[in-house]
Amino acid sequence: MINNQAIYQEYMNTYRELLQLLSAFSQEQLNTPPAAGSWTAAQVGRHLQKGAIADAIEAPGAPTLRAPDEKEAAIKSVFLDFSTKLQSPDFVIPEPGEYNKQQLLQEMEAMVHRTGKAIQAQDLSMTYTGFDFPQMGQLTKLEWVCFAVSHAKRHIRQVKRIYEVVVRN
């Protein structure tokens, strides 16, 4: 039995931490890259926004013919392995340029709220068939949430490093 409430809490706690971190930057700091060619904290936020999973959670699902959490370990091993650099698909690469801090945070909060409601309301054991995850194929809604949390944790670590360079120096 999938405990939607526990999954919801983990998702919300992770994204609250991310939003608090992004809120700690000034408008200028949020848009300052820590090094040449690196993403700004704002771009990290936009990247996570572009990779939102609410559509996958809200969409009708197909019955899953395997354990609904079968791919969780593989997802975590990829996204929580901080020793490897991952290449984002083009469709989630953030646009270059200046981001408005308040607008970015409001849009991210709306995304988190929408996703949280979907996590609470949906049967997470169902498979989302609208998109094949690169190198993993179709994921269950539960695995999509696992991806969102693991992906956010990876980028929380990145935003903390950006903060150390941009704000503390």
Tab-separated table of C-alpha atoms in Angstrom, residues 50-131:
chain	number	residue	atom	x	y	z
A	50	LYS	CA	10.501	23.236	-16.539
A	51	GLY	CA	10.846	19.655	-15.299
A	52	ALA	CA	7.662	19.819	-13.222
A	53	ILE	CA	5.842	16.532	-12.809
A	54	ALA	CA	2.282	17.686	-12.058
A	55	ASP	CA	1.077	16.774	-15.559
A	56	ALA	CA	2.414	13.229	-15.138
A	57	ILE	CA	0.757	12.838	-11.726
A	58	GLU	CA	-2.586	14.330	-12.786
A	59	ALA	CA	-2.855	12.459	-16.095
A	60	PRO	CA	-4.829	9.248	-16.376
A	61	GLY	CA	-2.588	6.290	-15.737
A	62	ALA	CA	-2.409	2.710	-16.874
A	63	PRO	CA	-2.362	-0.229	-14.483
A	64	THR	CA	1.185	-1.134	-13.519
A	65	LEU	CA	2.276	-4.709	-14.181
A	66	ARG	CA	5.276	-4.573	-11.829
A	67	ALA	CA	6.074	-3.234	-8.370
A	68	PRO	CA	5.179	0.476	-8.454
A	69	ASP	CA	8.493	1.367	-6.796
A	70	GLU	CA	10.670	-0.972	-8.874
A	71	LYS	CA	12.721	1.854	-10.445
A	72	GLU	CA	13.108	4.007	-7.310
A	73	ALA	CA	16.561	2.657	-6.445
A	74	ALA	CA	17.806	3.306	-9.989
A	75	ILE	CA	16.385	6.843	-9.959
A	76	LYS	CA	18.030	7.628	-6.626
A	77	SER	CA	21.349	6.103	-7.695
A	78	VAL	CA	21.463	8.404	-10.733
A	79	PHE	CA	20.251	11.665	-9.207
A	80	LEU	CA	21.805	11.360	-5.745
A	81	ASP	CA	25.233	10.402	-7.074
A	82	PHE	CA	26.888	13.783	-6.705
A	83	SER	CA	30.168	12.540	-8.164
A	84	THR	CA	28.722	12.506	-11.688
A	85	LYS	CA	27.689	15.450	-13.834
A	86	LEU	CA	24.404	14.909	-15.625
A	87	GLN	CA	23.357	16.422	-18.940
A	88	SER	CA	19.853	17.869	-18.986
A	89	PRO	CA	17.607	17.247	-21.969
A	90	ASP	CA	17.197	20.368	-24.092
A	91	PHE	CA	13.552	20.872	-23.131
A	92	VAL	CA	14.447	21.516	-19.470
A	93	ILE	CA	17.491	23.726	-19.994
A	94	PRO	CA	16.711	27.154	-18.533
A	95	GLU	CA	16.621	30.169	-20.790
A	96	PRO	CA	19.559	32.560	-20.430
A	97	GLY	CA	18.945	35.994	-19.007
A	98	GLU	CA	17.716	37.772	-15.920
A	99	TYR	CA	14.916	36.228	-13.850
A	100	ASN	CA	12.605	38.173	-11.575
A	101	LYS	CA	13.012	36.697	-8.099
A	102	GLN	CA	9.419	37.224	-6.943
A	103	GLN	CA	7.921	35.898	-10.166
A	104	LEU	CA	10.177	32.826	-10.162
A	105	LEU	CA	9.353	32.050	-6.530
A	106	GLN	CA	5.611	32.551	-7.077
A	107	GLU	CA	5.618	30.292	-10.123
A	108	MET	CA	7.627	27.648	-8.286
A	109	GLU	CA	5.302	27.823	-5.254
A	110	ALA	CA	2.307	27.344	-7.565
A	111	MET	CA	4.020	24.338	-9.176
A	112	VAL	CA	4.771	22.824	-5.760
A	113	HIS	CA	1.205	23.405	-4.554
A	114	ARG	CA	-0.304	21.856	-7.699
A	115	THR	CA	2.014	18.845	-7.530
A	116	GLY	CA	1.384	18.375	-3.810
A	117	LYS	CA	-2.379	18.318	-4.360
A	118	ALA	CA	-1.943	15.769	-7.152
A	119	ILE	CA	0.263	13.549	-4.969
A	120	GLN	CA	-2.430	13.489	-2.300
A	121	ALA	CA	-5.292	12.818	-4.712
A	122	GLN	CA	-3.929	10.338	-7.265
A	123	ASP	CA	-3.306	6.599	-7.314
A	124	LEU	CA	0.491	6.695	-7.414
A	125	SER	CA	0.732	3.021	-8.359
A	126	MET	CA	-0.507	3.820	-11.869
A	127	THR	CA	1.942	4.155	-14.765
A	128	TYR	CA	2.160	7.449	-16.623
A	129	THR	CA	2.333	6.498	-20.311
A	130	GLY	CA	2.712	9.979	-21.812
A	131	PHE	CA	6.516	10.115	-21.658
